[in-house]
Amino acid sequence: MPSTVDVAALPNGSSPTLQLVQANYDEMIESSRMNAVSWRGPLDVEAYLEREACLRGTDLGRNGGITYWILVDRAASSSEKGVRTILASCETIKKRALVARPDRGVKEVVSHGIGSVFCPVAHRGKGYAQRMLAELGTILDTWQQKEGEKGEFTALWSDIGKKFYARLGWTVYASSHITLPAKSASDHSHPLLSVTKLASEDLEELCKVDEASLRSTMARSTWSDVEVRVSLIPDAATMQWHHAREDFLSLRLCSRLPSARGALATTRNGRRAWCVWTRTFGPTRQESVLNILRLVVEAREEETPMDNAVSEQSVATSDDENRDDENRDAMKHAISAVLEQAQLEASDWGMASVVFWNPSPLTISAAKELDPSVVLTDRDDESITSLRWHGQPLPASAKIDWIANEKYGWC
């Protein structure tokens, strides 16, 4: 940031000279240095900058996948290096997504996740973050869309409660989770199915199976009072982005790289359940958790719609209950088996717990097989999942159902 900035002389957030623009390279680095105080976690600033560079090199981040935005005053001068005064900053990540309507079928679209929203302490109280998000919402109507087309929806995950982003058009969605304690190998006595650990090379095929099932489920869904269903696609590129973050911190903090990326269990009738996870490192063991990115129960062709997809209305996930009790019990045991493997993995990495977002009743029941004290926690302040509709206007009473609202979508 230019060293001659007089903070007291900066305009307020309603000034007509303010504009949201793409950061140049030096401004991107400067904004990362500024927001490191909030987002670096256990890393020092230089290591944090290295991690951000690593994420830019992933399949999800390269070739314009990540865009860095800064709010600037057009009337102000730049530094000798061309760095403008950064009043607020954020980034957007381009994501593959699905939108389904009862009269149009399922369509793949370009969506965006919004992250790293930051306003320097010295600049707060002037309305800069609100101005930035208001302008960003308009830009994202058409950002990275085909010429003449409009985007359908964007998502963000608020760490400042439920009100601020809701006022700017991002509606709050289900933000609950369950927590299981880590379990050491010596405590592994649950007589469940045998489980296979998943490596990175296993994920591409499983993600394709998951995506195909998700598309099929959304196409066959019954609608009732739901106007639109949306979902971020849980593809391999998304998992790789999470695992790039994980690998960087694992090597820095633990001097080793993960080999297991998830776990898969198969029932006697050949049906599979699997989860993909990532390690999230905090400053203490208690704050370090293994997050389940995605939990999947493989669908059968003849199964009814929504048996394997998360619905905002039912707060169900891709493992929702089967009508057949025997099959339901088999799948519950399979879910328990992969969750228990996650507990063992968390313990091996010195983490306190396993966390899974927006579980279905079946998943909660499966988790209670491992720990009867499991309860559903509703988040009020952190990681509040929020969605903004950018598509054609909908009736005021219309409901937008967010399918597969799980941790993999977060950015």
PDB file of C-alpha atoms in Angstrom, residues 209-365:
ATOM      1  CA  VAL A 209     -19.591 -41.661 -10.186  1.00  0.00           C
ATOM      2  CA  ASP A 210     -20.749 -39.130  -7.614  1.00  0.00           C
ATOM      3  CA  GLU A 211     -21.354 -36.434 -10.223  1.00  0.00           C
ATOM      4  CA  ALA A 212     -23.333 -38.778 -12.469  1.00  0.00           C
ATOM      5  CA  SER A 213     -25.503 -39.842  -9.538  1.00  0.00           C
ATOM      6  CA  LEU A 214     -26.021 -36.218  -8.516  1.00  0.00           C
ATOM      7  CA  ARG A 215     -27.116 -35.260 -12.035  1.00  0.00           C
ATOM      8  CA  SER A 216     -29.489 -38.232 -12.192  1.00  0.00           C
ATOM      9  CA  THR A 217     -31.000 -37.477  -8.802  1.00  0.00           C
ATOM     10  CA  MET A 218     -31.576 -33.824  -9.643  1.00  0.00           C
ATOM     11  CA  ALA A 219     -33.183 -34.799 -12.958  1.00  0.00           C
ATOM     12  CA  ARG A 220     -35.581 -37.290 -11.340  1.00  0.00           C
ATOM     13  CA  SER A 221     -36.531 -35.218  -8.324  1.00  0.00           C
ATOM     14  CA  THR A 222     -40.088 -34.421  -7.375  1.00  0.00           C
ATOM     15  CA  TRP A 223     -40.671 -30.697  -7.007  1.00  0.00           C
ATOM     16  CA  SER A 224     -43.685 -29.767  -4.851  1.00  0.00           C
ATOM     17  CA  ASP A 225     -43.039 -26.124  -3.851  1.00  0.00           C
ATOM     18  CA  VAL A 226     -39.362 -26.045  -4.884  1.00  0.00           C
ATOM     19  CA  GLU A 227     -38.690 -23.762  -7.839  1.00  0.00           C
ATOM     20  CA  VAL A 228     -34.985 -24.479  -8.420  1.00  0.00           C
ATOM     21  CA  ARG A 229     -32.369 -26.940  -7.228  1.00  0.00           C
ATOM     22  CA  VAL A 230     -28.687 -26.069  -7.288  1.00  0.00           C
ATOM     23  CA  SER A 231     -25.468 -27.858  -6.449  1.00  0.00           C
ATOM     24  CA  LEU A 232     -21.742 -27.260  -6.632  1.00  0.00           C
ATOM     25  CA  ILE A 233     -20.222 -30.252  -8.403  1.00  0.00           C
ATOM     26  CA  PRO A 234     -17.988 -32.380  -6.131  1.00  0.00           C
ATOM     27  CA  ASP A 235     -15.397 -33.006  -8.844  1.00  0.00           C
ATOM     28  CA  ALA A 236     -11.776 -34.118  -8.576  1.00  0.00           C
ATOM     29  CA  ALA A 237     -10.443 -30.604  -9.176  1.00  0.00           C
ATOM     30  CA  THR A 238     -12.322 -29.364  -6.120  1.00  0.00           C
ATOM     31  CA  MET A 239     -10.932 -32.170  -3.960  1.00  0.00           C
ATOM     32  CA  GLN A 240      -7.434 -31.497  -5.292  1.00  0.00           C
ATOM     33  CA  TRP A 241      -7.702 -27.836  -4.234  1.00  0.00           C
ATOM     34  CA  HIS A 242      -8.549 -28.873  -0.676  1.00  0.00           C
ATOM     35  CA  HIS A 243      -5.773 -31.439  -0.658  1.00  0.00           C
ATOM     36  CA  ALA A 244      -3.219 -28.931  -1.942  1.00  0.00           C
ATOM     37  CA  ARG A 245      -3.968 -26.804   1.144  1.00  0.00           C
ATOM     38  CA  GLU A 246      -3.734 -29.901   3.295  1.00  0.00           C
ATOM     39  CA  ASP A 247      -0.437 -31.062   1.777  1.00  0.00           C
ATOM     40  CA  PHE A 248       1.206 -27.688   2.209  1.00  0.00           C
ATOM     41  CA  LEU A 249       0.373 -27.492   5.904  1.00  0.00           C
ATOM     42  CA  SER A 250       1.076 -31.186   6.527  1.00  0.00           C
ATOM     43  CA  LEU A 251       4.595 -30.840   5.180  1.00  0.00           C
ATOM     44  CA  ARG A 252       5.246 -27.557   6.985  1.00  0.00           C
ATOM     45  CA  LEU A 253       3.816 -28.533  10.346  1.00  0.00           C
ATOM     46  CA  CYS A 254       4.231 -32.307  10.485  1.00  0.00           C
ATOM     47  CA  SER A 255       7.074 -32.971   8.015  1.00  0.00           C
ATOM     48  CA  ARG A 256       5.031 -35.630   6.227  1.00  0.00           C
ATOM     49  CA  LEU A 257       2.435 -35.875   3.501  1.00  0.00           C
ATOM     50  CA  PRO A 258      -0.964 -37.578   3.811  1.00  0.00           C
ATOM     51  CA  SER A 259      -1.510 -40.820   1.947  1.00  0.00           C
ATOM     52  CA  ALA A 260      -5.170 -41.464   2.840  1.00  0.00           C
ATOM     53  CA  ARG A 261      -7.678 -39.030   1.322  1.00  0.00           C
ATOM     54  CA  GLY A 262     -10.785 -40.842   2.460  1.00  0.00           C
ATOM     55  CA  ALA A 263     -12.296 -44.267   3.040  1.00  0.00           C
ATOM     56  CA  LEU A 264     -14.661 -46.668   1.234  1.00  0.00           C
ATOM     57  CA  ALA A 265     -16.793 -49.518   2.567  1.00  0.00           C
ATOM     58  CA  THR A 266     -18.796 -52.083   0.590  1.00  0.00           C
ATOM     59  CA  THR A 267     -21.909 -53.856   1.860  1.00  0.00           C
ATOM     60  CA  ARG A 268     -22.627 -57.544   1.308  1.00  0.00           C
ATOM     61  CA  ASN A 269     -24.855 -56.697  -1.656  1.00  0.00           C
ATOM     62  CA  GLY A 270     -22.051 -54.745  -3.318  1.00  0.00           C
ATOM     63  CA  ARG A 271     -23.268 -51.237  -2.601  1.00  0.00           C
ATOM     64  CA  ARG A 272     -20.574 -48.720  -1.662  1.00  0.00           C
ATOM     65  CA  ALA A 273     -20.322 -45.814   0.744  1.00  0.00           C
ATOM     66  CA  TRP A 274     -17.327 -43.530   0.801  1.00  0.00           C
ATOM     67  CA  CYS A 275     -16.104 -40.271   2.192  1.00  0.00           C
ATOM     68  CA  VAL A 276     -13.373 -37.839   1.161  1.00  0.00           C
ATOM     69  CA  TRP A 277     -11.678 -35.844   3.910  1.00  0.00           C
ATOM     70  CA  THR A 278      -9.097 -33.166   4.530  1.00  0.00           C
ATOM     71  CA  ARG A 279      -6.984 -32.306   7.560  1.00  0.00           C
ATOM     72  CA  THR A 280      -7.465 -28.811   8.962  1.00  0.00           C
ATOM     73  CA  PHE A 281      -4.649 -27.682  11.234  1.00  0.00           C
ATOM     74  CA  GLY A 282      -5.232 -25.241  14.072  1.00  0.00           C
ATOM     75  CA  PRO A 283      -2.820 -23.729  16.582  1.00  0.00           C
ATOM     76  CA  THR A 284      -3.667 -26.476  19.102  1.00  0.00           C
ATOM     77  CA  ARG A 285      -4.654 -30.132  18.934  1.00  0.00           C
ATOM     78  CA  GLN A 286      -8.171 -29.258  20.068  1.00  0.00           C
ATOM     79  CA  GLU A 287      -8.533 -26.835  17.160  1.00  0.00           C
ATOM     80  CA  SER A 288      -7.168 -29.326  14.613  1.00  0.00           C
ATOM     81  CA  VAL A 289      -9.874 -31.420  12.971  1.00  0.00           C
ATOM     82  CA  LEU A 290     -10.359 -33.855  10.130  1.00  0.00           C
ATOM     83  CA  ASN A 291     -13.161 -32.445   7.980  1.00  0.00           C
ATOM     84  CA  ILE A 292     -15.314 -34.737   5.872  1.00  0.00           C
ATOM     85  CA  LEU A 293     -15.491 -32.976   2.511  1.00  0.00           C
ATOM     86  CA  ARG A 294     -18.041 -35.311   0.947  1.00  0.00           C
ATOM     87  CA  LEU A 295     -19.985 -38.394   2.070  1.00  0.00           C
ATOM     88  CA  VAL A 296     -21.596 -40.548  -0.616  1.00  0.00           C
ATOM     89  CA  VAL A 297     -23.848 -43.581  -0.682  1.00  0.00           C
ATOM     90  CA  GLU A 298     -23.904 -45.176  -4.113  1.00  0.00           C
ATOM     91  CA  ALA A 299     -27.354 -45.112  -5.706  1.00  0.00           C
ATOM     92  CA  ARG A 300     -29.180 -47.833  -7.578  1.00  0.00           C
ATOM     93  CA  GLU A 301     -30.966 -47.140 -10.836  1.00  0.00           C
ATOM     94  CA  GLU A 302     -34.355 -48.074  -9.387  1.00  0.00           C
ATOM     95  CA  GLU A 303     -34.116 -45.905  -6.285  1.00  0.00           C
ATOM     96  CA  THR A 304     -36.530 -43.079  -5.795  1.00  0.00           C
ATOM     97  CA  PRO A 305     -35.472 -39.466  -6.347  1.00  0.00           C
ATOM     98  CA  MET A 306     -33.623 -37.684  -3.539  1.00  0.00           C
ATOM     99  CA  ASP A 307     -32.554 -40.941  -1.836  1.00  0.00           C
ATOM    100  CA  ASN A 308     -28.939 -39.929  -2.393  1.00  0.00           C
ATOM    101  CA  ALA A 309     -28.809 -36.141  -2.454  1.00  0.00           C
ATOM    102  CA  VAL A 310     -28.827 -33.437   0.141  1.00  0.00           C
ATOM    103  CA  SER A 311     -31.982 -31.364   0.298  1.00  0.00           C
ATOM    104  CA  GLU A 312     -32.119 -28.050   2.098  1.00  0.00           C
ATOM    105  CA  GLN A 313     -35.704 -28.765   3.069  1.00  0.00           C
ATOM    106  CA  SER A 314     -35.030 -32.142   4.662  1.00  0.00           C
ATOM    107  CA  VAL A 315     -31.440 -31.349   5.686  1.00  0.00           C
ATOM    108  CA  ALA A 316     -30.499 -34.649   4.103  1.00  0.00           C
ATOM    109  CA  THR A 317     -27.286 -35.608   2.381  1.00  0.00           C
ATOM    110  CA  SER A 318     -26.251 -37.961  -0.361  1.00  0.00           C
ATOM    111  CA  ASP A 319     -26.867 -40.820   2.083  1.00  0.00           C
ATOM    112  CA  ASP A 320     -30.578 -40.166   2.807  1.00  0.00           C
ATOM    113  CA  GLU A 321     -32.712 -43.067   4.105  1.00  0.00           C
ATOM    114  CA  ASN A 322     -33.823 -46.009   2.018  1.00  0.00           C
ATOM    115  CA  ARG A 323     -37.341 -47.323   2.383  1.00  0.00           C
ATOM    116  CA  ASP A 324     -36.048 -50.858   2.732  1.00  0.00           C
ATOM    117  CA  ASP A 325     -35.099 -51.322   6.409  1.00  0.00           C
ATOM    118  CA  GLU A 326     -32.558 -54.069   5.773  1.00  0.00           C
ATOM    119  CA  ASN A 327     -30.771 -52.068   3.117  1.00  0.00           C
ATOM    120  CA  ARG A 328     -30.987 -48.982   5.310  1.00  0.00           C
ATOM    121  CA  ASP A 329     -29.262 -50.786   8.168  1.00  0.00           C
ATOM    122  CA  ALA A 330     -26.570 -52.076   5.826  1.00  0.00           C
ATOM    123  CA  MET A 331     -25.853 -48.581   4.569  1.00  0.00           C
ATOM    124  CA  LYS A 332     -25.869 -47.195   8.112  1.00  0.00           C
ATOM    125  CA  HIS A 333     -23.156 -49.695   9.049  1.00  0.00           C
ATOM    126  CA  ALA A 334     -21.186 -48.732   5.930  1.00  0.00           C
ATOM    127  CA  ILE A 335     -21.380 -45.056   6.864  1.00  0.00           C
ATOM    128  CA  SER A 336     -20.281 -45.928  10.411  1.00  0.00           C
ATOM    129  CA  ALA A 337     -17.334 -47.839   9.001  1.00  0.00           C
ATOM    130  CA  VAL A 338     -15.997 -44.938   6.925  1.00  0.00           C
ATOM    131  CA  LEU A 339     -16.618 -42.447   9.743  1.00  0.00           C
ATOM    132  CA  GLU A 340     -14.709 -44.672  12.144  1.00  0.00           C
ATOM    133  CA  GLN A 341     -11.803 -44.785   9.705  1.00  0.00           C
ATOM    134  CA  ALA A 342     -11.876 -40.987   9.754  1.00  0.00           C
ATOM    135  CA  GLN A 343     -11.663 -41.083  13.567  1.00  0.00           C
ATOM    136  CA  LEU A 344      -8.599 -43.327  13.369  1.00  0.00           C
ATOM    137  CA  GLU A 345      -6.991 -41.050  10.788  1.00  0.00           C
ATOM    138  CA  ALA A 346      -7.631 -37.990  12.951  1.00  0.00           C
ATOM    139  CA  SER A 347      -5.929 -39.666  15.888  1.00  0.00           C
ATOM    140  CA  ASP A 348      -2.939 -40.681  13.779  1.00  0.00           C
ATOM    141  CA  TRP A 349      -2.442 -37.028  12.831  1.00  0.00           C
ATOM    142  CA  GLY A 350      -2.828 -35.696  16.367  1.00  0.00           C
ATOM    143  CA  MET A 351      -6.231 -34.141  15.701  1.00  0.00           C
ATOM    144  CA  ALA A 352      -9.007 -33.900  18.248  1.00  0.00           C
ATOM    145  CA  SER A 353     -12.055 -34.727  16.178  1.00  0.00           C
ATOM    146  CA  VAL A 354     -13.886 -35.439  12.921  1.00  0.00           C
ATOM    147  CA  VAL A 355     -16.448 -32.915  11.664  1.00  0.00           C
ATOM    148  CA  PHE A 356     -19.164 -33.458   9.033  1.00  0.00           C
ATOM    149  CA  TRP A 357     -21.477 -30.733   7.730  1.00  0.00           C
ATOM    150  CA  ASN A 358     -25.255 -30.999   7.357  1.00  0.00           C
ATOM    151  CA  PRO A 359     -25.684 -34.695   8.099  1.00  0.00           C
ATOM    152  CA  SER A 360     -28.870 -36.574   7.317  1.00  0.00           C
ATOM    153  CA  PRO A 361     -30.799 -38.465   9.990  1.00  0.00           C
ATOM    154  CA  LEU A 362     -29.225 -41.678   8.684  1.00  0.00           C
ATOM    155  CA  THR A 363     -25.718 -40.271   9.089  1.00  0.00           C
ATOM    156  CA  ILE A 364     -26.498 -39.055  12.589  1.00  0.00           C
ATOM    157  CA  SER A 365     -27.772 -42.523  13.425  1.00  0.00           C
TER     158      SER A 365
END
